[in-house]
Amino acid sequence: MTKSQTISCLIVDDEAIAREIIATHLSKIKNTHVVASCSNAMEAFNHISNQTIDLVFLDINMPHISGISFAKSINSNIKVIFTTAYRDYAVEGFELKAVDYLLKPVSLERLQKAIHTYFEIYGEKEPLVNAINESSDFFFVRSERKMIKIDFNDIIYIESYSDYLKIHLNHMTIITRETISSIEAKLPKSLFLRIHRSYIIAISAITSFTNEHITIHNNALPISRTYKKTVLSFLEKF
């Protein structure tokens, strides 16, 4: 593959939102083109038979024909990046010489790394990733076995517990297993502020603040010693 080549990508996943997330991320990465997006292995076989595919983003846990079985049946020239909500398949995935193994919900940053790995092994050496689109105004999280779209403007604050998060929105609360640091990486710093190891707040939702607390919708959230200097310095600009 030459430097000027664009890799042709196929997305295979029985979850429509999961396919949309991968396609949206790939639209922000140089030298990648999504040829098709398929909900099952049989659709994918048809595209592989009729089109040139370089790389498949492949869900493992699919009905009828699993991602593992599909990967074993295709030409070895077609490379695979597995995407799944389950860690249990990681070893088998790498035994099939997969380029990478991504856990859902797949972040743009993690997908970028996987694409870099592909090009490091199979050709392109120059940086490939476009800058993240700052106009993006949402992200996805997994909750109750589905991917849920979270609009930045709906977030009031995010609260971390030992092994899960509560994302407090204007009209509801979403619970997810993601870490607060992984969520923080998805949020624009111009709109959100980390005030504690357990809290990220929407700046626009602030009602009042002191040296010790920030009040949001009648909730007094603590400012920790670690973040106090940064938080107060930021807030005193307004």
GROMACS .gro file of C-alpha atoms in nm:
model
  238
    1MET     CA    1   0.000   0.000   0.000
    2THR     CA    2   0.136   0.343  -0.094
    3LYS     CA    3   0.115   0.656   0.115
    4SER     CA    4  -0.155   0.802  -0.107
    5GLN     CA    5  -0.385   0.502  -0.076
    6THR     CA    6  -0.704   0.519   0.121
    7ILE     CA    7  -0.800   0.206   0.312
    8SER     CA    8  -1.145   0.070   0.235
    9CYS     CA    9  -1.328  -0.014   0.555
   10LEU     CA   10  -1.626  -0.239   0.622
   11ILE     CA   11  -1.825  -0.210   0.946
   12VAL     CA   12  -2.004  -0.522   1.067
   13ASP     CA   13  -2.219  -0.502   1.381
   14ASP     CA   14  -2.576  -0.597   1.464
   15GLU     CA   15  -2.620  -0.274   1.667
   16ALA     CA   16  -2.707   0.024   1.448
   17ILE     CA   17  -2.576   0.281   1.697
   18ALA     CA   18  -2.245   0.095   1.729
   19ARG     CA   19  -2.207   0.108   1.348
   20GLU     CA   20  -2.290   0.479   1.349
   21ILE     CA   21  -2.026   0.551   1.614
   22ILE     CA   22  -1.751   0.375   1.417
   23ALA     CA   23  -1.854   0.545   1.092
   24THR     CA   24  -1.861   0.889   1.258
   25HIS     CA   25  -1.516   0.836   1.407
   26LEU     CA   26  -1.372   0.716   1.075
   27SER     CA   27  -1.507   1.026   0.900
   28LYS     CA   28  -1.260   1.225   1.112
   29ILE     CA   29  -0.956   1.014   1.025
   30LYS     CA   30  -0.746   1.065   0.714
   31ASN     CA   31  -0.700   0.795   0.449
   32THR     CA   32  -1.002   0.591   0.554
   33HIS     CA   33  -1.321   0.532   0.359
   34VAL     CA   34  -1.627   0.337   0.476
   35VAL     CA   35  -1.739   0.119   0.185
   36ALA     CA   36  -2.041  -0.024   0.365
   37SER     CA   37  -2.199  -0.081   0.705
   38CYS     CA   38  -2.356  -0.422   0.766
   39SER     CA   39  -2.581  -0.561   1.037
   40ASN     CA   40  -2.475  -0.923   0.994
   41ALA     CA   41  -2.208  -1.149   0.848
   42MET     CA   42  -2.407  -1.251   0.540
   43GLU     CA   43  -2.437  -0.888   0.426
   44ALA     CA   44  -2.065  -0.849   0.487
   45PHE     CA   45  -1.980  -1.156   0.277
   46ASN     CA   46  -2.168  -1.003  -0.017
   47HIS     CA   47  -1.966  -0.681   0.002
   48ILE     CA   48  -1.636  -0.868   0.033
   49SER     CA   49  -1.724  -1.074  -0.272
   50ASN     CA   50  -1.802  -0.769  -0.485
   51GLN     CA   51  -1.573  -0.495  -0.355
   52THR     CA   52  -1.217  -0.446  -0.240
   53ILE     CA   53  -1.204  -0.433   0.139
   54ASP     CA   54  -0.883  -0.365   0.330
   55LEU     CA   55  -1.004  -0.350   0.689
   56VAL     CA   56  -1.310  -0.481   0.872
   57PHE     CA   57  -1.440  -0.339   1.200
   58LEU     CA   58  -1.605  -0.653   1.331
   59ASP     CA   59  -1.835  -0.712   1.626
   60ILE     CA   60  -1.778  -1.052   1.786
   61ASN     CA   61  -2.109  -1.133   1.951
   62MET     CA   62  -2.350  -1.141   1.654
   63PRO     CA   63  -2.643  -1.375   1.582
   64HIS     CA   64  -2.613  -1.670   1.340
   65ILE     CA   65  -2.248  -1.620   1.243
   66SER     CA   66  -2.018  -1.480   1.510
   67GLY     CA   67  -1.743  -1.232   1.438
   68ILE     CA   68  -1.483  -1.497   1.523
   69SER     CA   69  -1.628  -1.740   1.267
   70PHE     CA   70  -1.652  -1.463   1.009
   71ALA     CA   71  -1.289  -1.360   1.062
   72LYS     CA   72  -1.173  -1.719   1.019
   73SER     CA   73  -1.356  -1.750   0.686
   74ILE     CA   74  -1.232  -1.439   0.501
   75ASN     CA   75  -0.915  -1.387   0.301
   76SER     CA   76  -0.612  -1.322   0.521
   77ASN     CA   77  -0.535  -1.009   0.312
   78ILE     CA   78  -0.840  -0.848   0.472
   79LYS     CA   79  -0.740  -0.724   0.816
   80VAL     CA   80  -0.970  -0.716   1.117
   81ILE     CA   81  -1.021  -0.485   1.413
   82PHE     CA   82  -1.260  -0.649   1.660
   83THR     CA   83  -1.519  -0.438   1.843
   84THR     CA   84  -1.711  -0.584   2.135
   85ALA     CA   85  -1.864  -0.512   2.473
   86TYR     CA   86  -1.700  -0.822   2.622
   87ARG     CA   87  -1.339  -0.865   2.732
   88ASP     CA   88  -1.368  -1.246   2.729
   89TYR     CA   89  -1.292  -1.275   2.357
   90ALA     CA   90  -0.967  -1.079   2.361
   91VAL     CA   91  -0.730  -1.375   2.358
   92GLU     CA   92  -0.911  -1.552   2.075
   93GLY     CA   93  -0.925  -1.225   1.881
   94PHE     CA   94  -0.551  -1.174   1.897
   95GLU     CA   95  -0.487  -1.540   1.811
   96LEU     CA   96  -0.655  -1.459   1.479
   97LYS     CA   97  -0.389  -1.188   1.431
   98ALA     CA   98  -0.638  -0.907   1.460
   99VAL     CA   99  -0.491  -0.559   1.418
  100ASP     CA  100  -0.657  -0.450   1.744
  101TYR     CA  101  -0.938  -0.529   1.986
  102LEU     CA  102  -1.165  -0.240   2.088
  103LEU     CA  103  -1.409  -0.242   2.378
  104LYS     CA  104  -1.740  -0.064   2.334
  105PRO     CA  105  -1.828   0.213   2.352
  106VAL     CA  106  -1.536   0.287   2.119
  107SER     CA  107  -1.389   0.634   2.167
  108LEU     CA  108  -1.241   0.837   1.884
  109GLU     CA  109  -0.903   0.840   2.058
  110ARG     CA  110  -0.894   0.461   2.090
  111LEU     CA  111  -1.000   0.415   1.728
  112GLN     CA  112  -0.727   0.654   1.617
  113LYS     CA  113  -0.472   0.436   1.793
  114ALA     CA  114  -0.605   0.125   1.618
  115ILE     CA  115  -0.581   0.293   1.277
  116HIS     CA  116  -0.225   0.402   1.353
  117THR     CA  117  -0.143   0.041   1.437
  118TYR     CA  118  -0.287  -0.074   1.104
  119PHE     CA  119  -0.077   0.174   0.908
  120GLU     CA  120   0.236   0.102   1.110
  121ILE     CA  121   0.209  -0.264   1.014
  122TYR     CA  122   0.073  -0.241   0.662
  123GLY     CA  123   0.213   0.074   0.507
  124GLU     CA  124   0.148   0.435   0.600
  125LYS     CA  125   0.399   0.588   0.840
  126GLU     CA  126   0.288   0.949   0.852
  127PRO     CA  127   0.036   1.082   1.105
  128LEU     CA  128  -0.313   0.995   0.990
  129VAL     CA  129  -0.555   1.152   1.230
  130ASN     CA  130  -0.734   1.475   1.162
  131ALA     CA  131  -0.791   1.705   1.456
  132ILE     CA  132  -1.103   1.612   1.650
  133ASN     CA  133  -1.400   1.799   1.515
  134GLU     CA  134  -1.467   2.064   1.779
  135SER     CA  135  -1.816   2.112   1.641
  136SER     CA  136  -1.918   1.769   1.771
  137ASP     CA  137  -2.177   1.826   2.041
  138PHE     CA  138  -2.243   1.475   2.170
  139PHE     CA  139  -2.091   1.139   2.261
  140PHE     CA  140  -2.221   0.789   2.329
  141VAL     CA  141  -2.214   0.573   2.642
  142ARG     CA  142  -2.327   0.218   2.705
  143SER     CA  143  -2.612   0.187   2.953
  144GLU     CA  144  -2.867  -0.092   3.004
  145ARG     CA  145  -2.721  -0.294   2.715
  146LYS     CA  146  -2.755  -0.020   2.457
  147MET     CA  147  -2.561   0.282   2.332
  148ILE     CA  148  -2.713   0.611   2.445
  149LYS     CA  149  -2.642   0.947   2.284
  150ILE     CA  150  -2.550   1.221   2.532
  151ASP     CA  151  -2.575   1.583   2.414
  152PHE     CA  152  -2.327   1.818   2.580
  153ASN     CA  153  -2.601   2.077   2.634
  154ASP     CA  154  -2.808   1.830   2.837
  155ILE     CA  155  -2.538   1.753   3.093
  156ILE     CA  156  -2.566   1.916   3.437
  157TYR     CA  157  -2.287   1.728   3.612
  158ILE     CA  158  -2.118   1.388   3.617
  159GLU     CA  159  -2.071   1.192   3.937
  160SER     CA  160  -1.832   0.900   3.986
  161TYR     CA  161  -1.879   0.604   4.216
  162SER     CA  162  -1.644   0.310   4.269
  163ASP     CA  163  -1.719   0.126   3.945
  164TYR     CA  164  -1.976   0.335   3.758
  165LEU     CA  165  -2.084   0.689   3.671
  166LYS     CA  166  -2.404   0.886   3.701
  167ILE     CA  167  -2.445   1.137   3.418
  168HIS     CA  168  -2.703   1.386   3.542
  169LEU     CA  169  -2.896   1.537   3.252
  170ASN     CA  170  -3.169   1.800   3.245
  171HIS     CA  171  -3.450   1.544   3.251
  172MET     CA  172  -3.293   1.213   3.354
  173THR     CA  173  -2.985   1.036   3.490
  174ILE     CA  174  -2.780   0.785   3.288
  175ILE     CA  175  -2.574   0.518   3.469
  176THR     CA  176  -2.272   0.374   3.286
  177ARG     CA  177  -1.964   0.164   3.367
  178GLU     CA  178  -1.722   0.410   3.208
  179THR     CA  179  -1.455   0.583   3.416
  180ILE     CA  180  -1.476   0.954   3.485
  181SER     CA  181  -1.137   1.008   3.316
  182SER     CA  182  -1.256   0.846   2.992
  183ILE     CA  183  -1.565   1.068   2.992
  184GLU     CA  184  -1.358   1.376   3.072
  185ALA     CA  185  -1.148   1.312   2.761
  186LYS     CA  186  -1.463   1.334   2.547
  187LEU     CA  187  -1.580   1.667   2.689
  188PRO     CA  188  -1.476   2.011   2.556
  189LYS     CA  189  -1.281   2.202   2.822
  190SER     CA  190  -1.462   2.520   2.725
  191LEU     CA  191  -1.791   2.376   2.853
  192PHE     CA  192  -1.696   2.147   3.143
  193LEU     CA  193  -1.481   2.165   3.454
  194ARG     CA  194  -1.336   1.888   3.671
  195ILE     CA  195  -1.373   2.001   4.035
  196HIS     CA  196  -1.308   1.676   4.220
  197ARG     CA  197  -1.190   1.325   4.142
  198SER     CA  198  -1.561   1.231   4.156
  199TYR     CA  199  -1.723   1.531   3.985
  200ILE     CA  200  -1.724   1.707   3.647
  201ILE     CA  201  -1.964   1.998   3.609
  202ALA     CA  202  -2.120   2.185   3.320
  203ILE     CA  203  -1.998   2.543   3.353
  204SER     CA  204  -2.329   2.682   3.225
  205ALA     CA  205  -2.518   2.501   3.505
  206ILE     CA  206  -2.337   2.677   3.790
  207THR     CA  207  -2.573   2.867   4.019
  208SER     CA  208  -2.313   2.991   4.270
  209PHE     CA  209  -1.977   2.899   4.419
  210THR     CA  210  -1.757   2.945   4.723
  211ASN     CA  211  -1.399   2.839   4.794
  212GLU     CA  212  -1.532   2.501   4.904
  213HIS     CA  213  -1.838   2.420   4.692
  214ILE     CA  214  -2.009   2.480   4.360
  215THR     CA  215  -2.388   2.482   4.360
  216ILE     CA  216  -2.571   2.330   4.064
  217HIS     CA  217  -2.948   2.284   4.069
  218ASN     CA  218  -2.952   2.308   4.450
  219ASN     CA  219  -2.675   2.049   4.481
  220ALA     CA  220  -2.361   2.170   4.662
  221LEU     CA  221  -2.072   1.980   4.503
  222PRO     CA  222  -1.733   1.984   4.677
  223ILE     CA  223  -1.420   2.135   4.526
  224SER     CA  224  -1.132   1.908   4.623
  225ARG     CA  225  -0.793   2.034   4.737
  226THR     CA  226  -0.631   1.885   4.426
  227TYR     CA  227  -0.848   2.087   4.187
  228LYS     CA  228  -0.914   2.399   4.400
  229LYS     CA  229  -0.644   2.627   4.258
  230THR     CA  230  -0.733   2.548   3.896
  231VAL     CA  231  -1.108   2.568   3.955
  232LEU     CA  232  -1.108   2.898   4.144
  233SER     CA  233  -0.862   3.053   3.902
  234PHE     CA  234  -1.092   2.959   3.615
  235LEU     CA  235  -1.413   3.077   3.784
  236GLU     CA  236  -1.272   3.409   3.898
  237LYS     CA  237  -1.223   3.509   3.533
  238PHE     CA  238  -1.598   3.549   3.495
   0.00000   0.00000   0.00000
